[in-house]
Short mmCIF file of C-alpha atoms in Angstrom, two decimals:
data_model
loop_
_atom_site.label_atom_id
_atom_site.label_comp_id
_atom_site.label_asym_id
_atom_site.label_seq_id
_atom_site.Cartn_x
_atom_site.Cartn_y
_atom_site.Cartn_z
CA MET A 1097 26.11 -3.18 -0.63
CA TYR A 1098 23.11 -4.11 1.49
CA SER A 1099 23.95 -5.00 5.08
CA ARG A 1100 21.16 -6.28 7.30
CA SER A 1101 22.87 -5.12 10.47
CA ALA A 1102 23.70 -1.72 8.98
CA PHE A 1103 20.11 -1.14 7.96
CA SER A 1104 18.86 -2.29 11.34
CA ARG A 1105 21.13 0.05 13.30
CA ARG A 1106 20.46 2.98 11.03
CA HIS A 1107 16.73 2.74 11.38
CA PHE A 1108 16.36 1.43 14.89
CA LEU A 1109 15.23 4.75 16.35
CA ALA A 1110 12.78 5.46 13.51
CA SER A 1111 11.35 1.96 13.68
CA ALA A 1112 11.13 2.04 17.46
CA ALA A 1113 9.21 5.29 17.33
CA ALA A 1114 6.84 3.96 14.69
CA PHE A 1115 6.23 0.70 16.53
CA SER A 1116 5.78 2.42 19.89
CA GLY A 1117 3.11 4.60 18.34
CA ALA A 1118 1.48 1.56 16.77
CA ALA A 1119 1.69 -0.32 20.07
CA GLY A 1120 -0.08 2.48 21.86
CA TRP A 1121 -2.78 2.44 19.23
CA LEU A 1122 -3.10 -1.35 19.33
CA SER A 1123 -3.35 -1.32 23.11
CA GLY A 1124 -6.61 0.56 22.77
CA THR A 1125 -8.29 -1.96 20.49
CA ALA A 1126 -9.80 -3.95 23.37
CA SER A 1127 -11.86 -0.99 24.55
CA ASP A 1128 -12.63 -0.08 20.93
CA ALA A 1129 -14.04 -3.58 20.42
CA ALA A 1130 -16.27 -3.20 23.49
CA GLU A 1131 -17.70 0.12 22.36
CA PRO A 1132 -16.82 0.80 18.74
CA LYS A 1133 -16.80 4.44 17.73
CA PRO A 1134 -16.45 6.10 14.34
CA PHE A 1135 -12.87 6.64 13.28
CA SER A 1136 -10.87 7.91 10.34
CA PHE A 1137 -7.75 6.70 8.57
CA VAL A 1138 -5.74 7.79 5.54
CA PHE A 1139 -4.82 5.67 2.52
CA PHE A 1140 -1.52 7.07 1.22
CA THR A 1141 -0.42 5.31 -1.94
CA ASP A 1142 2.37 5.55 -4.52
CA PRO A 1143 4.58 8.29 -3.05
CA HIS A 1144 7.58 7.09 -5.10
CA VAL A 1145 10.14 9.03 -3.10
CA GLN A 1146 13.41 9.86 -4.84
CA PRO A 1147 16.06 12.58 -4.61
CA GLU A 1148 14.94 14.19 -7.89
CA LYS A 1149 11.99 16.46 -8.78
CA GLY A 1150 11.46 17.59 -5.18
CA ALA A 1151 9.87 14.26 -4.31
CA THR A 1152 11.17 14.22 -0.73
CA GLU A 1153 9.76 17.69 -0.15
CA GLY A 1154 6.50 16.59 -1.75
CA VAL A 1155 6.05 13.56 0.50
CA LYS A 1156 6.79 15.68 3.56
CA GLN A 1157 4.22 18.21 2.36
CA ALA A 1158 1.66 15.42 1.97
CA PHE A 1159 2.39 14.15 5.49
CA ALA A 1160 2.04 17.71 6.81
CA LYS A 1161 -1.41 17.82 5.21
CA VAL A 1162 -2.29 14.53 6.95
CA ASN A 1163 -1.10 15.94 10.28
CA ALA A 1164 -3.25 19.04 9.79
CA LEU A 1165 -6.49 17.31 8.73
CA GLU A 1166 -9.53 18.65 10.56
CA GLN A 1167 -10.57 15.11 11.40
CA ARG A 1168 -7.33 13.62 12.66
CA PRO A 1169 -6.84 10.07 11.35
CA ASP A 1170 -6.13 7.26 13.80
CA PHE A 1171 -3.48 5.90 11.45
CA VAL A 1172 -2.17 5.83 7.89
CA ILE A 1173 -1.99 2.81 5.59
CA THR A 1174 0.33 3.13 2.63
CA GLY A 1175 -0.59 1.45 -0.63
CA GLY A 1176 2.88 0.52 -1.80
CA ASP A 1177 5.51 1.95 -4.13
CA LEU A 1178 6.99 3.91 -1.27
CA ILE A 1179 10.15 4.50 -3.30
CA MET A 1180 10.62 5.35 -6.95
CA ASP A 1181 12.19 2.05 -7.92
CA ALA A 1182 14.18 -0.90 -6.59
CA LEU A 1183 13.53 -3.17 -9.55
CA ASN A 1184 16.20 -1.98 -11.95
CA VAL A 1185 18.81 -0.12 -9.88
CA GLY A 1186 21.86 -0.99 -7.81
CA MET A 1187 21.94 -1.33 -4.03
CA ASP A 1188 23.40 2.14 -3.45
CA ARG A 1189 20.38 3.69 -5.15
CA VAL A 1190 18.00 1.33 -3.33
CA GLN A 1191 19.50 2.27 0.04
CA LEU A 1192 19.37 6.01 -0.76
CA GLN A 1193 15.66 5.85 -1.58
CA TRP A 1194 14.77 3.93 1.59
CA ASP A 1195 16.76 6.43 3.66
CA LEU A 1196 14.78 9.25 2.06
CA TRP A 1197 11.51 7.45 2.81
CA ASP A 1198 12.46 7.09 6.47
CA GLU A 1199 13.38 10.77 6.58
CA CYS A 1200 9.89 11.62 5.30
CA GLN A 1201 8.12 9.12 7.56
CA LYS A 1202 9.57 10.71 10.69
CA THR A 1203 7.44 13.80 10.02
CA LEU A 1204 4.15 11.89 10.31
CA GLU A 1205 2.44 12.24 13.69
CA VAL A 1206 0.20 9.13 13.65
CA PRO A 1207 0.99 5.38 13.37
CA ILE A 1208 1.64 4.03 9.89
CA HIS A 1209 1.24 0.60 8.30
CA HIS A 1210 2.81 -0.40 5.01
CA THR A 1211 1.79 -2.35 1.91
CA VAL A 1212 4.51 -3.64 -0.39
CA GLY A 1213 4.45 -2.36 -3.98
CA ASN A 1214 6.23 -3.69 -7.04
CA HIS A 1215 8.76 -0.82 -7.00
CA ASP A 1216 9.62 -1.68 -3.37
CA VAL A 1217 10.95 -5.11 -4.43
CA THR A 1218 14.65 -5.31 -5.29
CA GLY A 1219 15.65 -6.93 -8.56
CA TRP A 1220 12.40 -8.58 -9.67
CA SER A 1221 12.93 -7.55 -13.28
CA SER A 1222 14.45 -9.00 -16.43
CA LYS A 1223 16.62 -5.84 -16.50
CA ALA A 1224 17.69 -6.04 -12.86
CA ILE A 1225 21.14 -5.08 -11.59
CA VAL A 1226 20.67 -6.90 -8.28
CA LYS A 1227 20.41 -10.62 -9.03
CA PRO A 1228 18.99 -13.67 -7.21
CA GLY A 1229 21.35 -14.63 -4.41
CA ASP A 1230 22.59 -11.06 -3.90
CA SER A 1231 22.14 -9.53 -0.46
CA GLY A 1232 18.91 -7.52 -0.29
CA TYR A 1233 17.33 -9.22 -3.31
CA GLY A 1234 13.54 -9.40 -3.44
CA LYS A 1235 11.39 -8.32 -0.51
CA ALA A 1236 14.03 -8.69 2.22
CA ILE A 1237 14.53 -4.98 2.86
CA PHE A 1238 10.83 -4.16 2.95
CA SER A 1239 9.90 -7.05 5.24
CA GLU A 1240 12.74 -6.32 7.67
CA ARG A 1241 12.20 -2.59 7.91
CA TYR A 1242 8.42 -2.27 7.64
CA GLY A 1243 6.76 -5.66 8.02
CA GLN A 1244 8.32 -7.15 11.15
CA GLY A 1245 9.68 -9.90 8.91
CA LYS A 1246 6.53 -10.27 6.79
CA THR A 1247 4.94 -8.68 3.75
CA TYR A 1248 1.30 -9.27 4.71
CA ARG A 1249 -0.65 -9.15 7.97
CA SER A 1250 -3.92 -8.07 9.55
CA PHE A 1251 -5.17 -6.06 12.52
CA ASP A 1252 -8.40 -4.91 14.15
CA HIS A 1253 -9.46 -1.37 14.91
CA GLY A 1254 -12.71 0.21 15.99
CA GLY A 1255 -14.78 -2.88 15.23
CA TRP A 1256 -13.28 -3.24 11.73
CA HIS A 1257 -10.78 -5.81 10.44
CA PHE A 1258 -7.94 -4.71 8.16
CA VAL A 1259 -5.99 -7.10 5.92
CA ILE A 1260 -2.81 -5.86 4.24
CA LEU A 1261 -1.96 -8.15 1.32
CA ASP A 1262 1.21 -8.76 -0.67
CA SER A 1263 0.06 -8.71 -4.29
CA ILE A 1264 3.54 -8.86 -5.82
CA GLY A 1265 4.27 -12.24 -7.37
CA GLN A 1266 7.18 -13.24 -9.58
CA ASP A 1267 7.21 -14.81 -13.02
CA PRO A 1268 9.51 -17.85 -12.67
CA VAL A 1269 10.76 -17.53 -16.25
CA THR A 1270 11.36 -13.81 -16.80
CA LEU A 1271 11.88 -13.00 -13.07
CA ASP A 1272 9.67 -9.94 -13.60
CA TYR A 1273 6.99 -9.11 -11.05
CA LYS A 1274 3.34 -9.91 -11.67
CA GLY A 1275 0.06 -9.35 -9.83
CA TRP A 1276 -0.53 -12.50 -7.76
CA ILE A 1277 -1.50 -13.70 -4.28
CA ASP A 1278 0.54 -16.83 -3.59
CA ASP A 1279 -0.77 -20.08 -2.10
CA ASP A 1280 0.80 -19.63 1.35
CA GLN A 1281 -0.77 -16.20 1.65
CA LEU A 1282 -4.15 -17.49 0.50
CA ALA A 1283 -4.05 -20.21 3.18
CA TRP A 1284 -3.22 -17.54 5.75
CA LEU A 1285 -6.01 -15.29 4.43
CA LYS A 1286 -8.56 -18.10 4.66
CA ALA A 1287 -7.62 -18.79 8.30
CA ASP A 1288 -7.57 -15.07 9.11
CA LEU A 1289 -11.05 -14.47 7.73
CA GLU A 1290 -12.42 -17.58 9.44
CA LYS A 1291 -11.14 -16.20 12.75
CA THR A 1292 -12.66 -12.80 12.00
CA GLY A 1293 -16.11 -14.18 11.24
CA THR A 1294 -18.82 -13.17 8.83
CA GLN A 1295 -20.22 -10.13 10.68
CA THR A 1296 -17.14 -7.93 11.16
CA PRO A 1297 -16.67 -5.37 8.36
CA VAL A 1298 -13.40 -5.97 6.50
CA ILE A 1299 -11.10 -3.72 4.49
CA LEU A 1300 -8.52 -5.35 2.20
CA VAL A 1301 -5.45 -3.43 1.05
CA THR A 1302 -3.51 -4.49 -2.03
CA HIS A 1303 -1.01 -2.58 -4.12
CA ILE A 1304 -1.98 -4.10 -7.45
CA PRO A 1305 -5.75 -3.75 -8.04
CA PHE A 1306 -8.18 -6.63 -8.22
CA TYR A 1307 -10.20 -4.87 -10.95
CA SER A 1308 -9.81 -1.74 -13.05
CA VAL A 1309 -11.40 -0.18 -16.15
CA TRP A 1310 -9.16 2.78 -16.97
CA HIS A 1311 -7.09 0.86 -19.53
CA GLN A 1312 -10.25 0.05 -21.49
CA VAL A 1313 -11.55 3.61 -21.15
CA LEU A 1314 -8.39 5.09 -22.63
CA LYS A 1315 -7.33 2.35 -25.05
CA GLY A 1316 -10.52 0.56 -26.02
CA PRO A 1317 -12.67 -2.27 -24.64
CA ALA A 1318 -10.54 -5.02 -26.19
CA PHE A 1319 -7.18 -3.72 -24.94
CA PRO A 1320 -5.30 -6.73 -23.50
CA LEU A 1321 -3.70 -6.39 -20.05
CA ASP A 1322 -0.43 -8.03 -19.14
CA GLY A 1323 0.20 -9.82 -15.85
CA LYS A 1324 1.47 -6.66 -14.16
CA ALA A 1325 -1.75 -4.63 -14.33
CA LEU A 1326 -4.11 -6.63 -12.08
CA VAL A 1327 -3.97 -9.47 -9.56
CA GLY A 1328 -4.20 -12.43 -11.91
CA ASN A 1329 -5.75 -15.03 -9.62
CA VAL A 1330 -8.53 -13.03 -7.95
CA PHE A 1331 -11.13 -15.14 -9.74
CA GLU A 1332 -9.72 -18.19 -7.94
CA PHE A 1333 -10.35 -16.81 -4.44
CA ARG A 1334 -13.30 -14.50 -5.18
CA LYS A 1335 -15.75 -17.03 -3.69
CA LEU A 1336 -13.72 -17.12 -0.47
CA LEU A 1337 -14.02 -13.35 -0.10
CA ALA A 1338 -17.75 -13.52 -0.87
CA LEU A 1339 -18.30 -15.52 2.34
CA TYR A 1340 -17.25 -12.56 4.49
CA ASN A 1341 -18.28 -8.99 5.11
CA ILE A 1342 -15.80 -7.34 2.75
CA LYS A 1343 -16.72 -3.67 2.47
CA LEU A 1344 -13.78 -2.07 0.73
CA VAL A 1345 -10.71 -3.10 -1.30
CA LEU A 1346 -8.08 -0.36 -1.48
CA SER A 1347 -5.34 -0.38 -4.11
CA GLY A 1348 -2.72 1.78 -5.77
CA HIS A 1349 -0.47 0.99 -8.74
CA GLY A 1350 -2.48 2.75 -11.47
CA HIS A 1351 -1.94 6.30 -10.11
CA ILE A 1352 -5.58 7.11 -10.79
CA SER A 1353 -8.65 7.74 -8.69
CA GLU A 1354 -11.09 4.99 -9.66
CA ARG A 1355 -14.15 3.59 -7.91
CA ILE A 1356 -15.86 0.32 -8.87
CA GLN A 1357 -18.71 -1.29 -6.96
CA PHE A 1358 -19.61 -4.95 -7.47
CA ASP A 1359 -21.67 -7.26 -5.21
CA LYS A 1360 -21.76 -4.65 -2.40
CA VAL A 1361 -17.94 -4.35 -2.38
CA VAL A 1362 -16.26 -1.07 -3.31
CA TYR A 1363 -12.93 -1.34 -5.15
CA LEU A 1364 -11.12 1.95 -4.77
CA GLN A 1365 -7.85 2.98 -6.41
CA GLY A 1366 -6.43 5.80 -4.33
CA GLY A 1367 -4.77 8.04 -6.92
CA ALA A 1368 -1.11 8.78 -6.15
CA VAL A 1369 0.82 11.01 -3.80
CA CYS A 1370 3.34 11.50 -6.63
CA GLY A 1371 0.74 12.00 -9.37
CA MET A 1372 2.42 11.16 -12.67
CA TRP A 1373 5.74 10.27 -10.98
CA TRP A 1374 6.21 13.88 -9.81
CA LYS A 1375 5.55 15.23 -13.31
CA GLY A 1376 2.03 16.53 -12.63
CA PRO A 1377 -1.59 15.36 -12.22
CA VAL A 1378 -2.95 12.16 -13.75
CA HIS A 1379 -5.96 12.72 -16.04
CA GLY A 1380 -6.70 15.92 -14.16
CA ASN A 1381 -6.53 14.20 -10.77
CA PRO A 1382 -4.11 16.10 -8.50
CA GLU A 1383 -1.42 14.59 -6.31
CA GLY A 1384 -3.11 13.44 -3.10
CA PHE A 1385 -4.42 10.73 -0.83
CA VAL A 1386 -7.72 9.33 0.46
CA GLN A 1387 -9.29 9.85 3.86
CA ILE A 1388 -11.83 7.23 4.92
CA ASP A 1389 -14.33 7.49 7.78
CA CYS A 1390 -15.50 4.15 9.20
CA HIS A 1391 -18.64 3.67 11.30
CA PRO A 1392 -19.65 0.87 13.69
CA ASP A 1393 -22.54 -0.17 11.41
CA GLY A 1394 -20.11 -1.09 8.62
CA SER A 1395 -20.69 2.02 6.52
CA PHE A 1396 -17.92 4.34 5.38
CA GLN A 1397 -17.28 7.53 3.44
CA ASP A 1398 -14.19 8.34 1.41
CA ARG A 1399 -12.81 11.55 -0.02
CA TYR A 1400 -9.78 12.31 -2.15
CA ILE A 1401 -7.63 15.12 -0.73
CA SER A 1402 -5.10 17.15 -2.67
CA TYR A 1403 -2.20 18.53 -0.68
CA GLY A 1404 -1.43 21.34 -3.12
CA TRP A 1405 1.74 20.06 -4.77
CA LYS A 1406 2.97 21.84 -7.87
CA ALA A 1407 5.21 19.83 -10.19
CA ARG A 1408 8.62 21.34 -10.80
CA ALA A 1409 9.84 22.21 -14.26
#
């Protein structure tokens, strides 16, 4: 059974270490803003940690690769789906997976920021074991442990503005998840971008993509997508984003490496740390993550990095 106090005590030291590292990094943003310098960060999406298939070892191996990168990143942003699944399992399994994630996270040597994925949400499924009203239902565990009580936020670094979105909505009828940015979050986003201004380069992070073409490539141009594949209301706030200097939208969810450019914005799906859920590469793309170099002029370069994982039989 999920206990808020039990989770808090168990992960106090890990959280304190993570936040102290982040605080040290944030304390330097004032000088960064005065004289922005190029910097690097890692986008680390869809690790799907679980006790099976060597997944814990795999995530630790991926973090070891991050720690050893020639150009050391200033921080890591995860793209969601940190654990294999909280949608359709009981609380014992949910707790086990989060404990494994924390075990892996302790091996990372730079600050880390988290995006919520659909598999990180407890019970948002028509087949759920954990029901509405049960302790730990929904996004409570994620927000408490990794979001300081929230599932979306923003920060500044090196002259760039980062916005971490919560793209996991809920169908009120089926109780399944769907790709959606809710009204409260959109109001917050509007105010956040107004405060940022139109000149600062912006990176948005969302678990569920805004746009994608791989379904049509593999299944035909008329293949219909359900509400879980993409953020369903992007067209409603697209004009808001167009007012600002959005450079890059990072996403996960599809487990593929995909790059779309439209109206000077790059939409980049970051592959998957777990590949095909620890069963091997996805369409020939190996298990890995993305490193991104940001420059003061608003330009960036990205590269997909394999960490050499071999799927177990």
